[in-house]
Each structure stands twice: as structure tokens, then as C-alpha cells.
Short mmCIF file of C-alpha atoms in Angstrom, two decimals:
data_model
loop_
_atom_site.label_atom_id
_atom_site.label_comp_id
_atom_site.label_asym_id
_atom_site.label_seq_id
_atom_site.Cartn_x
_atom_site.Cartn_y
_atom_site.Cartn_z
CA UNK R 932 0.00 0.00 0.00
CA UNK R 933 1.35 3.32 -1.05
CA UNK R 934 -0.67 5.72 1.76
CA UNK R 935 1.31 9.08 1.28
CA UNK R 936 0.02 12.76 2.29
CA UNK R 937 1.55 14.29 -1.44
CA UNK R 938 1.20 17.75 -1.55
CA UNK R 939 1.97 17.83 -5.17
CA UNK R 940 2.30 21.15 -7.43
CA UNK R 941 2.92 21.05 -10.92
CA UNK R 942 5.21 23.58 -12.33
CA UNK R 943 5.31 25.20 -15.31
CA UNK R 944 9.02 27.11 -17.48
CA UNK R 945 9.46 29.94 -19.33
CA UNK R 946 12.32 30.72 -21.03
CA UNK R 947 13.65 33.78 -20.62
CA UNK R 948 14.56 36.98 -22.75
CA UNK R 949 18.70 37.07 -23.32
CA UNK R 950 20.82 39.64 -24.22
CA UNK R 951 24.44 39.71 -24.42
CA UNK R 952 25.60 40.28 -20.85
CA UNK R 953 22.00 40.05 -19.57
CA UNK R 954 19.74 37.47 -18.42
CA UNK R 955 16.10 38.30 -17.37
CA UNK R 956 12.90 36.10 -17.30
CA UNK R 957 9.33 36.74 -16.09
CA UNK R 958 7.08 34.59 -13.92
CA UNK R 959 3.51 34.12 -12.90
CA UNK R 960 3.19 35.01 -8.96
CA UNK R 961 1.81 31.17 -8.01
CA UNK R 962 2.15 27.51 -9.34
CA UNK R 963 -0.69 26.59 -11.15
CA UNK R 964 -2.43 22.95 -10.62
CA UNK R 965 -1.69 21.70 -13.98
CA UNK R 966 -1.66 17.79 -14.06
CA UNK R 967 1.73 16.22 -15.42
CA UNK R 968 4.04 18.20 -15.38
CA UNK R 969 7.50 17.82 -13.68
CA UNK R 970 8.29 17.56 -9.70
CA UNK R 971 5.95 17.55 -7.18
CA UNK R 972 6.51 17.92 -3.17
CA UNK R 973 4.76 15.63 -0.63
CA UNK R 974 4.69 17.11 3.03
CA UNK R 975 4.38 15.12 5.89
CA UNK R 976 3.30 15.90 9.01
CA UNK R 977 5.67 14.03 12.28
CA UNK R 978 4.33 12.47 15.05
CA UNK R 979 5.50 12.29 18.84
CA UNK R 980 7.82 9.19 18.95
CA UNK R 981 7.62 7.92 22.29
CA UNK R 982 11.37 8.42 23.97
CA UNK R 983 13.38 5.47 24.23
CA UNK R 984 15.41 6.40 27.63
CA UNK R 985 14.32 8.54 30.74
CA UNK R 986 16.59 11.41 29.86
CA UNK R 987 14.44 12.31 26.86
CA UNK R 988 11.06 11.44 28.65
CA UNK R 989 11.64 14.20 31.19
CA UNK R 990 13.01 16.54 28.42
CA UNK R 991 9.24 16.74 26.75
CA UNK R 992 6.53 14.89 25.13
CA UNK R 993 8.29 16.91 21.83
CA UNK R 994 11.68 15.37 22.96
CA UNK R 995 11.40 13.45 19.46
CA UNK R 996 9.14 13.06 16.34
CA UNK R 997 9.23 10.84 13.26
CA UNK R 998 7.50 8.75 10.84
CA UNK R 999 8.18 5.08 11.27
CA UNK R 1000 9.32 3.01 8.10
CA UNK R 1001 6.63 3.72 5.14
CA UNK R 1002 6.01 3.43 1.43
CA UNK R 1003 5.68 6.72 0.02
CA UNK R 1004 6.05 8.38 -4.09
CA UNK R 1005 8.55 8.79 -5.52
CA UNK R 1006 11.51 12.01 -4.25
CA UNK R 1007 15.22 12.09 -4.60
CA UNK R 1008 15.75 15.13 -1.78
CA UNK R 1009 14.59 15.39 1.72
CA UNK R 1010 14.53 18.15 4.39
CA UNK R 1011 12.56 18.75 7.66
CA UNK R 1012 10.47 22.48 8.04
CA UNK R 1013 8.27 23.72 10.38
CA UNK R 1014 6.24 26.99 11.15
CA UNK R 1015 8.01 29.54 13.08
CA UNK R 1016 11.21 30.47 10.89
CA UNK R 1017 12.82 32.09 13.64
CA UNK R 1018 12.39 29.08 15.96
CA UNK R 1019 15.94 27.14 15.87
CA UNK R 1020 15.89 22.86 15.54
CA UNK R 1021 18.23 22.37 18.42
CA UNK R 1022 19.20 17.99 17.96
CA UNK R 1023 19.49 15.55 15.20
CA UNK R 1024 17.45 15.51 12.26
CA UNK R 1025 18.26 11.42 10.57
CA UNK R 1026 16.61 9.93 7.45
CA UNK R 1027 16.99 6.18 5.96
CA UNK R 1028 15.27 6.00 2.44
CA UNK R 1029 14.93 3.14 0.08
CA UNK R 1030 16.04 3.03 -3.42
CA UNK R 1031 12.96 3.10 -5.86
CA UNK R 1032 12.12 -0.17 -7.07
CA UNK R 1033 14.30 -2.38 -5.04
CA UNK R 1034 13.97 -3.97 -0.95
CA UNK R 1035 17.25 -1.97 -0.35
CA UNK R 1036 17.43 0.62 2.81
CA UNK R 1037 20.30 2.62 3.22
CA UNK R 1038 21.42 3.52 6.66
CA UNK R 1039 20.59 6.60 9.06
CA UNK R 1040 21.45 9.67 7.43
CA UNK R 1041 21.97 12.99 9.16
CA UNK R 1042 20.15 15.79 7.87
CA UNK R 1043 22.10 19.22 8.37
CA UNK R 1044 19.57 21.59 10.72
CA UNK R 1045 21.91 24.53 11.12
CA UNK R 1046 20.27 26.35 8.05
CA UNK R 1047 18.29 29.06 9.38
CA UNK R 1048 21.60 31.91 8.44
CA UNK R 1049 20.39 31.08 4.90
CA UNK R 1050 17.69 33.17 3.69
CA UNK R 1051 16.51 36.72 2.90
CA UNK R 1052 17.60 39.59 5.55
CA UNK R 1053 15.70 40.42 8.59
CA UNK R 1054 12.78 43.53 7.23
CA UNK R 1055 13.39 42.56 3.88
CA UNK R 1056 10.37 42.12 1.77
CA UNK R 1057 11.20 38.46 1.20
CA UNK R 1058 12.04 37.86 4.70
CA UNK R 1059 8.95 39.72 6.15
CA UNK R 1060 6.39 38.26 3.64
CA UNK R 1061 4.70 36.15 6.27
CA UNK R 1062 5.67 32.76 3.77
CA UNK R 1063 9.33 31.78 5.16
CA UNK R 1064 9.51 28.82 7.49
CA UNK R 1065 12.02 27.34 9.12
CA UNK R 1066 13.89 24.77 7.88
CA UNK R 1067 16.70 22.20 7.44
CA UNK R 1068 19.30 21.98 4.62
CA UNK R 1069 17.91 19.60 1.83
CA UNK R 1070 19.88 16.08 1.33
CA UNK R 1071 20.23 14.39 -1.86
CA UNK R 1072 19.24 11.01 -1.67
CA UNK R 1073 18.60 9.40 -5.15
CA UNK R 1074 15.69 8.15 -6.30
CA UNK R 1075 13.61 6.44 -3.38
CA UNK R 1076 10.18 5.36 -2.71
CA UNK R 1077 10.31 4.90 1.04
CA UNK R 1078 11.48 6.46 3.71
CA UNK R 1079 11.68 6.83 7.62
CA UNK R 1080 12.53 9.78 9.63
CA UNK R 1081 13.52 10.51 13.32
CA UNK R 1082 13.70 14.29 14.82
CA UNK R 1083 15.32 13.87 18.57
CA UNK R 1084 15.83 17.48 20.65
CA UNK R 1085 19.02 17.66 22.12
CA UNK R 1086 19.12 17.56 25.83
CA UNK R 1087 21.08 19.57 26.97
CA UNK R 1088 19.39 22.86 25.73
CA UNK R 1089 15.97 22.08 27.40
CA UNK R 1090 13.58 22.98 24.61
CA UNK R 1091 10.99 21.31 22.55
CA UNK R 1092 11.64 20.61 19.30
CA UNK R 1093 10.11 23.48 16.90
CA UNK R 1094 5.45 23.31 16.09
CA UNK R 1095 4.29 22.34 13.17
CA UNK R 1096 7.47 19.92 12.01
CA UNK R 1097 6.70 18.61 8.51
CA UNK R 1098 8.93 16.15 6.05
CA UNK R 1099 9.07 17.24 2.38
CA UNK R 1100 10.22 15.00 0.18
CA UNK R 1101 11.08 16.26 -3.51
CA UNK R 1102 10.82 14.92 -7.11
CA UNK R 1103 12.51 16.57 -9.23
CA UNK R 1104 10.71 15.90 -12.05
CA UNK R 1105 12.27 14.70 -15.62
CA UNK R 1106 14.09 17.28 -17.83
CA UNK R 1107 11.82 17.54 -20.97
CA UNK R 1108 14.13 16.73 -24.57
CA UNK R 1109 14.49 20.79 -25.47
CA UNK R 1110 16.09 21.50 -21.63
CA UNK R 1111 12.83 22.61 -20.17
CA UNK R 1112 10.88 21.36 -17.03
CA UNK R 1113 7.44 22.51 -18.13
CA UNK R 1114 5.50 24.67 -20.52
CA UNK R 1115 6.36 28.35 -22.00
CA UNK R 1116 4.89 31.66 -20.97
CA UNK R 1117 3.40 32.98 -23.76
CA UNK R 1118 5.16 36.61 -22.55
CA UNK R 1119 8.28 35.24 -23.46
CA UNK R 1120 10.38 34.56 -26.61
CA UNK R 1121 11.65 30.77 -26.35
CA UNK R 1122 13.50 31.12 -29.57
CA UNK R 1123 15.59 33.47 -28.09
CA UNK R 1124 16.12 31.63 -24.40
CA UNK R 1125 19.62 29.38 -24.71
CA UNK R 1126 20.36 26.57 -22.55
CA UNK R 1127 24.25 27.91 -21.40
CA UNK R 1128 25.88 31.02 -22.05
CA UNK R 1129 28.92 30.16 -24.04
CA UNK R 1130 32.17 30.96 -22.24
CA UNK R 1131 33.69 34.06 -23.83
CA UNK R 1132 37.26 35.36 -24.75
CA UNK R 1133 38.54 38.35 -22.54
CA UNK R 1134 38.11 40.48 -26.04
CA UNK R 1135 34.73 39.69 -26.45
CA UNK R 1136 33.57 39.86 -22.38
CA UNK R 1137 35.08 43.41 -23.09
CA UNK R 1138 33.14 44.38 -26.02
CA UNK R 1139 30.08 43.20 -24.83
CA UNK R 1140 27.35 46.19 -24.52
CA UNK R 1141 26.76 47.72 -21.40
CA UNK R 1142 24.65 45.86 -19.36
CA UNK R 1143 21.02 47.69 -19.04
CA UNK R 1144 18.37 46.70 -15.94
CA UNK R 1145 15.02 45.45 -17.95
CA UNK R 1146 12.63 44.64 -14.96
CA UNK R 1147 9.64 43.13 -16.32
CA UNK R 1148 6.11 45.89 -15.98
CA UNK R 1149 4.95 43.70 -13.67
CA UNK R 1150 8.29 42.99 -12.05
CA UNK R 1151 7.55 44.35 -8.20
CA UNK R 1152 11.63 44.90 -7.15
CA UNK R 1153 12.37 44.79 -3.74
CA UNK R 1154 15.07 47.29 -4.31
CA UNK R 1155 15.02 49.26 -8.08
CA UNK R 1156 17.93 48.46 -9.79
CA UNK R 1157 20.36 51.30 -10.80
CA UNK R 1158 22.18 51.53 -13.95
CA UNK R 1159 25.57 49.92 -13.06
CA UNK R 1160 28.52 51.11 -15.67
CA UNK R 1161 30.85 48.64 -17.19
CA UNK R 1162 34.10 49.09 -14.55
CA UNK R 1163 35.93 52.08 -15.35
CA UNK R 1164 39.70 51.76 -16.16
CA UNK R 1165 42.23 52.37 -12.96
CA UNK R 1166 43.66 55.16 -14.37
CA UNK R 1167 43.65 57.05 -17.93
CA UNK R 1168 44.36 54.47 -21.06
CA UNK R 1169 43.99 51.27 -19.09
CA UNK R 1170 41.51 48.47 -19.51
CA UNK R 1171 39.28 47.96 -16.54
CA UNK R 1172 39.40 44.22 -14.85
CA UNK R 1173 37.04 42.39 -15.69
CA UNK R 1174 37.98 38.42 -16.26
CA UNK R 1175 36.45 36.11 -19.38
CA UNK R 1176 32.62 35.21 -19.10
CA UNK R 1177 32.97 31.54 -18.49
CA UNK R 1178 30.17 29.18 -19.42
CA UNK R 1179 26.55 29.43 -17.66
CA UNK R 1180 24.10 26.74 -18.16
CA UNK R 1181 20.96 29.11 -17.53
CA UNK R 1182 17.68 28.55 -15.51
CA UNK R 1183 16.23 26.92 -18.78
CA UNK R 1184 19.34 24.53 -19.10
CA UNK R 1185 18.66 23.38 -16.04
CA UNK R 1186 15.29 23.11 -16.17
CA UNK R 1187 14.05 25.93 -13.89
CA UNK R 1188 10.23 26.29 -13.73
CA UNK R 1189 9.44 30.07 -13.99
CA UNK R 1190 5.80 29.39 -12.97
CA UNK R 1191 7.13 28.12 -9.45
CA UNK R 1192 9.22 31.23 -8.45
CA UNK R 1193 7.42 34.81 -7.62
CA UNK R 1194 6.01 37.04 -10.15
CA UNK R 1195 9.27 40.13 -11.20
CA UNK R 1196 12.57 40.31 -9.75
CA UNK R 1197 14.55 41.79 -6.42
CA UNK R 1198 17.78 43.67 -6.99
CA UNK R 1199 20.87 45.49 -4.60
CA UNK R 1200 23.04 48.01 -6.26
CA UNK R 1201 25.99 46.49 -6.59
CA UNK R 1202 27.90 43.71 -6.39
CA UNK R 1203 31.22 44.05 -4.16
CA UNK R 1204 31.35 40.66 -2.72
CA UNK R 1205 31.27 36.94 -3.13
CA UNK R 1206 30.13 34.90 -0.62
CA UNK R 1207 30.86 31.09 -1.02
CA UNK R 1208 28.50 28.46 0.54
CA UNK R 1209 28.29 24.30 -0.07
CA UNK R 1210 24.67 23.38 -0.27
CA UNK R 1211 25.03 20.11 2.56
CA UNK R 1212 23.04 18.28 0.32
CA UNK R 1213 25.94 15.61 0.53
CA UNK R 1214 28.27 14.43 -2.38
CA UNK R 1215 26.76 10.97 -3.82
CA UNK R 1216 25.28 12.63 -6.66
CA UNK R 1217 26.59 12.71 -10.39
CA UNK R 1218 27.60 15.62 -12.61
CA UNK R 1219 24.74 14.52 -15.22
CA UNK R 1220 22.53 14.24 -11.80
CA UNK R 1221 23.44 18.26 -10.87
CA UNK R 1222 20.36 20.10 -13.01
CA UNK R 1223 17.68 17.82 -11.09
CA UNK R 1224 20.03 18.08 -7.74
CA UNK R 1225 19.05 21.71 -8.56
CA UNK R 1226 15.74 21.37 -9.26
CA UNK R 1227 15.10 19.96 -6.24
CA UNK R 1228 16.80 22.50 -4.26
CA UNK R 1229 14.70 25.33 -6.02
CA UNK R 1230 11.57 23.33 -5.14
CA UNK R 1231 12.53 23.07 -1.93
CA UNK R 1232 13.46 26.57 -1.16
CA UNK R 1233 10.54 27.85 -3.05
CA UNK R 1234 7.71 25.20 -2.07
CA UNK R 1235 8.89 24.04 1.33
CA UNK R 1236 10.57 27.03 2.99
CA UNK R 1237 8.62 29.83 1.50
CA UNK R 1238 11.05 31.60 -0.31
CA UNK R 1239 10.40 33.78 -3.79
CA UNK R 1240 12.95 31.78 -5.96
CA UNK R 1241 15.97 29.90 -5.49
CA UNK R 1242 18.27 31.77 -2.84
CA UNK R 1243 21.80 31.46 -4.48
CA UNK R 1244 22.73 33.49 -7.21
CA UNK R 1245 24.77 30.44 -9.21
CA UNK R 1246 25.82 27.16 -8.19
CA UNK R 1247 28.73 25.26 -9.24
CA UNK R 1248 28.70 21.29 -9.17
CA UNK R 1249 32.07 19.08 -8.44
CA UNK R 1250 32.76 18.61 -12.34
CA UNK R 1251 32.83 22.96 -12.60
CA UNK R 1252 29.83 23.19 -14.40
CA UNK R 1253 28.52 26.76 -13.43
CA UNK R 1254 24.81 27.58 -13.04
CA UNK R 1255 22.39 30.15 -12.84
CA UNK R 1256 20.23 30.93 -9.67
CA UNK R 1257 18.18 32.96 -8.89
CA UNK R 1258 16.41 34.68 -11.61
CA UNK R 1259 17.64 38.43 -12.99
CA UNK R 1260 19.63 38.72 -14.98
CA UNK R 1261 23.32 36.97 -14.88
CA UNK R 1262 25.54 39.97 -15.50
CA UNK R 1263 22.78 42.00 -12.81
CA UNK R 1264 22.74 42.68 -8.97
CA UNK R 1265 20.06 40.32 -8.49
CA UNK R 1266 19.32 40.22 -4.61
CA UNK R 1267 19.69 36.50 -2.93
CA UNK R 1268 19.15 35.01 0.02
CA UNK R 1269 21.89 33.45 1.11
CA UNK R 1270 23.39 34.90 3.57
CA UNK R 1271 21.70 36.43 6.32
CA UNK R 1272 22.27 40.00 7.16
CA UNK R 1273 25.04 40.24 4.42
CA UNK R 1274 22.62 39.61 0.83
CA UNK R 1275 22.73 43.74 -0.11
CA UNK R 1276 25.41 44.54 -2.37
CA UNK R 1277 26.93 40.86 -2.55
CA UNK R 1278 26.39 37.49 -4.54
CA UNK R 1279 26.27 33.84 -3.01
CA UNK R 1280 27.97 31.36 -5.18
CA UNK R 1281 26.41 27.85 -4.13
CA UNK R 1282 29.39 24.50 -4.33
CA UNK R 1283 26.55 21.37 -4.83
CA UNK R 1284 27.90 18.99 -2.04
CA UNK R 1285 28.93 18.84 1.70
CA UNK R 1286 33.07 20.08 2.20
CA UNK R 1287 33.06 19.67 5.84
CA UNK R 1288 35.31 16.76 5.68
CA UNK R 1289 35.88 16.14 2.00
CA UNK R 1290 37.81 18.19 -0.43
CA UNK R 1291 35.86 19.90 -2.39
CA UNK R 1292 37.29 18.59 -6.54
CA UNK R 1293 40.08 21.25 -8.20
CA UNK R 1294 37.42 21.77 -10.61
CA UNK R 1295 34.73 23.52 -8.67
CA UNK R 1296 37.23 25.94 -7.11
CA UNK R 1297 38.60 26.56 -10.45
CA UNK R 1298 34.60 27.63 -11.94
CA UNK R 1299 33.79 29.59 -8.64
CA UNK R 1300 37.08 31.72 -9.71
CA UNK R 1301 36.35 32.06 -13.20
CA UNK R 1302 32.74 33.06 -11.78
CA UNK R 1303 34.64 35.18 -9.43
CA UNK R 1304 36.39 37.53 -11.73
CA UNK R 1305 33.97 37.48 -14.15
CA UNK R 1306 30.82 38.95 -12.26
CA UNK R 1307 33.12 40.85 -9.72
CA UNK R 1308 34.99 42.80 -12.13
CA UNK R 1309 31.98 44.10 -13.90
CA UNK R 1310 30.99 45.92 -10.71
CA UNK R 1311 35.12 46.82 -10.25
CA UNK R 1312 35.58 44.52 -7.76
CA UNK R 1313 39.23 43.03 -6.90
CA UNK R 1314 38.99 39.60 -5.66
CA UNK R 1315 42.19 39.96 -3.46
CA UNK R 1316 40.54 43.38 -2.18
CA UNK R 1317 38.99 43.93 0.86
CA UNK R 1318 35.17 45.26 1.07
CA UNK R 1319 32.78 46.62 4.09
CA UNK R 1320 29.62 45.87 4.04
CA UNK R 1321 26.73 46.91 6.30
CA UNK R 1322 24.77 43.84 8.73
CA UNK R 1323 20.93 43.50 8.14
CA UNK R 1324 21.51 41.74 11.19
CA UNK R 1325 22.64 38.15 11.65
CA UNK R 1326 23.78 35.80 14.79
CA UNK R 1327 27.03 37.05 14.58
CA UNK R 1328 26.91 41.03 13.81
CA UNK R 1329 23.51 43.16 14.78
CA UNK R 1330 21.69 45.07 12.29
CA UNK R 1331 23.74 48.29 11.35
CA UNK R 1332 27.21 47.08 12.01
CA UNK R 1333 29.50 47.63 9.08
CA UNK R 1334 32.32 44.62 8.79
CA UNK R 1335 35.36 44.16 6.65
CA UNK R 1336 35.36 41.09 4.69
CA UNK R 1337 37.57 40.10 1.81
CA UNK R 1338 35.48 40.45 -1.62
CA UNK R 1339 35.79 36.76 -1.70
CA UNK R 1340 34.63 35.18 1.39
CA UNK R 1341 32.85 32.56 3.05
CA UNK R 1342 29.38 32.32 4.87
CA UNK R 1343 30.85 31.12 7.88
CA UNK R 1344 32.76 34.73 7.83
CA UNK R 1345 29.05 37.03 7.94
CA UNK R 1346 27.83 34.19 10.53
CA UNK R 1347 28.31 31.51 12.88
CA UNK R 1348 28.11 28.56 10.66
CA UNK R 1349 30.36 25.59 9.45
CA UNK R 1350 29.45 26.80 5.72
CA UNK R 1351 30.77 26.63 3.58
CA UNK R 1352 32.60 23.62 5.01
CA UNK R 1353 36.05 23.67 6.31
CA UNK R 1354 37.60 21.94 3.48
CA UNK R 1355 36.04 24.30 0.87
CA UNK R 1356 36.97 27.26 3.35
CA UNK R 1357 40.40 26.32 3.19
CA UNK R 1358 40.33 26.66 -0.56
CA UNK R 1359 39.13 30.14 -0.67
CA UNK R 1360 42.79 31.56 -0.53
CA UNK R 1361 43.52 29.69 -3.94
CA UNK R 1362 40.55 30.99 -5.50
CA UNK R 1363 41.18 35.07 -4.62
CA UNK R 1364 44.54 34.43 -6.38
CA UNK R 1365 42.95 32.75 -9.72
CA UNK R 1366 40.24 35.15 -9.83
CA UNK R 1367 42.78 38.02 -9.68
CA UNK R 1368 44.96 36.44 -12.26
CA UNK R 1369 41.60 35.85 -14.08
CA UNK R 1370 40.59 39.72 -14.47
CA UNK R 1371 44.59 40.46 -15.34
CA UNK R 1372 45.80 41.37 -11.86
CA UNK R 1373 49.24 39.48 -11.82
#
């Protein structure tokens, strides 16, 4: 018997309008219920598991919550949410799942819970629009067709575990033949929507037009975009930095449903840092498995956690393929949420996997360079430079405080986190010195 709560939304793509240099796409505010099309989400609500020792009995009757083994559709990502997004999971979130179509369970899995420094800033529109929840990272499990789940509180802090805790387990959905996950917009021009961006030389990045904000009529920006100039040369005669566009597989390469995301765009003004993250969605996936690893992340930020798109502005998987995030524009300030109190006036550049322990592959700190100088230098940014920005307020600098970070840095730097793993953190040096070599810097 395959009993499952699905709470299943079909999603709908639109390819988006591109320009040299420019990236936009528009969107309808809220998924529509059309029948098959790609991914769907099923929620599921926990129950109290009664405690196993007398430690957790006298914690609370919330002490720990689950779902015992169970047949279920078909997902290839999990994560836990619940209601109150500024309530914090403190324990262990663990998952065993079963690959589809066979009698094989895989062991207990732990699901990362520290995730809540993710996500729009504090009084932001996206952050105050009454839709966020709290939330877990999202971990990449394959395709399954059962699952079981255990949430236990941690002892030692004395709390219940957070209301309303729900499991959400994600299909992706299949890629469609032309790179789509879903039908067109008619507002759109498919014809002129490519899958990837073709790298270009440092010539050509250079002669590219100057890049031009197009929000959509109906685009409702959280900030208005202002025209950014091309970088300016350092000094009279000399060519400004800016390194070689490298290759982009866009939203529509990846198979982005436009219908999922909200209606128009956010921007910041500028862009005068990187911030570097890994998604802890664990490494057992496959390069040719990254666009539905992605997919499943933009569900899941989108559906599950109540954000307006996908909250990183490009992701890079371990073979160095780069991707587009969140939807804007590529060469644009297009405001994230990614990391909390820091998202004005900065980009978040997304490494698929988990780098706490493992090295993180020569190739995915070699694109997130490339991506470095690239988008960096066309806002006259020097990766080996040093920035301040201003706090929207996070857990490790209140609201108004303005901090020096390098213009390359990672999210554990703007908050207390492990992110973006202390393998990948360690890398970061290597990268400021590629993506300055990258733009011409020596």
C-alpha cells in the first residue's frame, strides 16, 4: 500500500529573454495545478515518537518526532520544516530511504539543521512576507520510494523541538528533450532563451554592450535596480578588470520552472562581494545528476521554505559546471538570500555537495574563480581586495554594524556557521589568487 500525504504542485518554465551580458525572465506570482508536469513535493506531518530512555522522557513529550518506516512516491531530496522560521531545531534531524524499485534501505542519514543563516535579511520584503519557514538543509538522496525519519531534541538545551514539524520530500521531475521542465509563458520569446551562455574570450567579455536593468512591468523589485557602468579603467588608457565570461548553463538549461518562483525580480546596487557556501546536500550525486540536484533544491526553497525563488545566485557542481540561480539577470545585482544579514550589495555562489570533511574537486574551485572575476569585475571589484559591508543583522553582527570582509569570502565569515565547510573554506585563498589572475591582476 502506497498511503502518502503528497502535496503535489505542478510547475510550469518559461524561457527567458537574453541579451548579451543580460539574463532576465518573467514569472507568474503562483504555481498553477496543472496535471503532469514535472516535480511535485509531498509534506508530511511528524508524530511524537515515544522516547526510548528517561533522559528524553523528562526533556518533553516533543523530545522526538518521526514517521516510522513507510512506502511513500517517488523524491530524490529530503529536508525537515516547520512553522516559526525564527524558531531554531536544536538535535538531530536522521533519514533512511529506500532506493525506488528495489527492498534496499540505506542507513541513518543525518540531515544538516543549522540552516536558518540562509535566507533573505531580517525587514526585507522576502524575509517579512509572512511565507518563510524554518527549515533544514535539503539532502540528496537518489531516487527512493520509502522512507523513515527521526527528529530527537538535544538535551542539553531544554527545549521542545520546533510546532508544526513537517517532512518534504522532492521529485525533481524529468528534464523535458528541449532542456525545459514545463511549458512556456506565452510573454516570453523561447527562440531566443539558450540553454548555457557560451564561455567568452577576454576580447569579447570586453566588447560586450553595457549591461542595461530590464525589470519586467509587472516585475515588483524589492530594491530598483540602478544603472551599473561597465568598470571604469584604474587610471587614464587602461583596460578595466574584468575576467572572461565563463560558461553558464541558464535557468532553462537546467530546467528551472518560472511558474514556481514569484512574479518580477529583487535587486541590490551592486555587487562588491562573493560569498561562497556548499549546499550540505551531501556528495553521492553525479555531474549529469546536478540540473535535477538543482531542481530539487529550487523546489525546496521555493515550495517548502517559502522563499520567492531559489536563494543562491549560481551554483557550481564538483565537475565545474557553473549555473544560474536565482532569476535576474546573470551579468545584474540580483538580490539572494543566502546569507543572512550580508545579501545587499553581494552574490552567493552555491558549491553542490557537503566540504566539511571532504575536499571539495580542483574543478569547482577553479569555476567559482572564473565566476569570481567574471561577475566581480563588472561591478570593479578586486577579488584579493577587501570590502565593508553593512549587517541586516545576523547571529554574529547586529543590524547596522558595518564589517570588513575580503570580496571573496565565506558564509561562515558574515555568521556563525560551518558553511561553507572547512575543506572548501580552506580553498578560498587559492581561488582570490585565480580570480585576480583571471581579471589580469598578476
Amino acid at each position: 500500500m502506497r498511503g502518502y500525504l503528497a502535496s503535489s504542485i505542478g510547475v510550469a518554465c518559461s524561457a527567458a529573454l537574453v541579451l548579451p551580458l543580460s539574463l532576465t525572465s518573467g514569472a507568474v506570482a503562483a504555481p498553477p495545478q496543472v496535471p503532469d508536469l514535472p516535480g511535485s513535493t509531498q509534506s508530511l506531518p511528524l508524530a511524537r515518537i515515544a522516547a526510548s530512555d528517561r533522559s528524553a522522557r523528562s526533556l518533553s513529550q516533543t523530545a522526538e518526532q518521526g514517521l516510522t518506516e513507510r512506502d511513500v512516491g517517488p523524491f530524490s531530496m529530503v529536508g525537515v520544516v516547520w512553522d516559526d522560521v525564527n524558531a531554531e531545531l536544536h538535535g538531530t534531524v536522521q533519514v533512511r530511504t529506500r532506493a525506488t524499485g528495489s527492498q534496499t534501505w540505506s542507513g541513518w542519514q543525518d540531515v544538516e539543521t543549522h540552516n536558518h543563516e540562509h535566507g533573505a535579511d531580517p525587514g526585507s520584503a522576502e524575509g517579512d512576507s509572512g511565507k518563510v519557514r524554518g527549515s533544514t538543509a535539503p539532502l540528496w538522496v537518489g531516487e527512493s520510494d520509502g522512507v523513515e525519519v527521526r527528529v530527537r531534541a538535544e538535551a542539553e538545551h531544554q527545549a521542545p523541538l520546533p510546532a508544526g514539524l513537517r517532512l518534504e520530500l522532492v521529485n525533481p521531475g524529468e528534464e523535458l528533450a528541449d532542456g525545459r521542465s514545463g511549458a512556456n509563458r506565452a510573454d516570453v520569446a523561447p527562440s531566443m532563451s539558450p540553454t548555457v551562455l557560451p564561455a567568452l574570450s577576454r576580447s569579447e567579455t570586453e566588447a560586450q554592450p553595457e549591461d542595461q536593468p530590464e525589470v519586467q512591468p509587472e516585475a515588483q523589485a524589492e530594491v530598483q535596480p540602478e544603472v551599473q557602468p561597465r568598470a571604469q579603467p584604474d587610471a587614464a588608457g587602461a583596460k578595466p578588470y574584468i575576467g572572461p565570461r565563463p560558461r553558464i548553463i541558464t535557468r532553462k538549461g537546467w530546467g528551472a520552472s518560472e511558474s514556481l518562483r514569484e512574479k518580477g525580480f529583487a535587486y541590490t546596487k551592486s555587487v562588491k562581494a562573493a560569498f561562497v557556501h556548499h549546499t550540505a546536500t551531501g556528495n553521492s550525486y553525479t555531474c549529469k545528476q546536478a540540473p535535477a540536484v538543482l531542481r530539487s533544491i529550487y523546489r525546496y526553497h521555493v515550495v517548502s521554505s517559502g522563499w520567492r525563488d531559489f536563494g543562491y545566485n549560481f551554483a557550481v557542481d564538483k565537475c565545474g559546471n557553473i549555473y544560474e540561480g536565482r532569476a535576474g539577470g546573470v551579468a545584474k545585482a540580483v538580490l539572494g538570500a543566502h546569507t543572512l544579514g550580508f545579501n545587499t550589495n553581494s552574490m552567493g555562489i552555491a558549491v553542490l555537495g557537503t566540504y566539511s570533511s571532504s575536499t571539495p574537486p580542483a574543478a569547482a574551485v577553479t569555476a567559482v574563480a572564473r565566476l569570481a572575476a567574471w561577475k566581480l569585475g563588472l561591478f570593479g571589484a578586486n577579488p584579493r581586495g577587501k570590502v565593508t559591508l553593512t549587517s541586516g543583522g545576523s547571529g554574529k553582527y547586529k543590524k547596522g554594524k558595518k564589517v570588513s570582509f575580503n570580496v571573496i569570502s565565506g558564509h561562515r565569515d558574515g555568521f556563525l556557521t560551518d558553511c561553507p565547510g572547512g575543506r572548501l573554506y580552506s580553498k578560498l585563498g587559492t581561488a582570490r589568487t585565480a580570480s585576480a589572475r583571471y581579471q589580469g591582476r598578476g
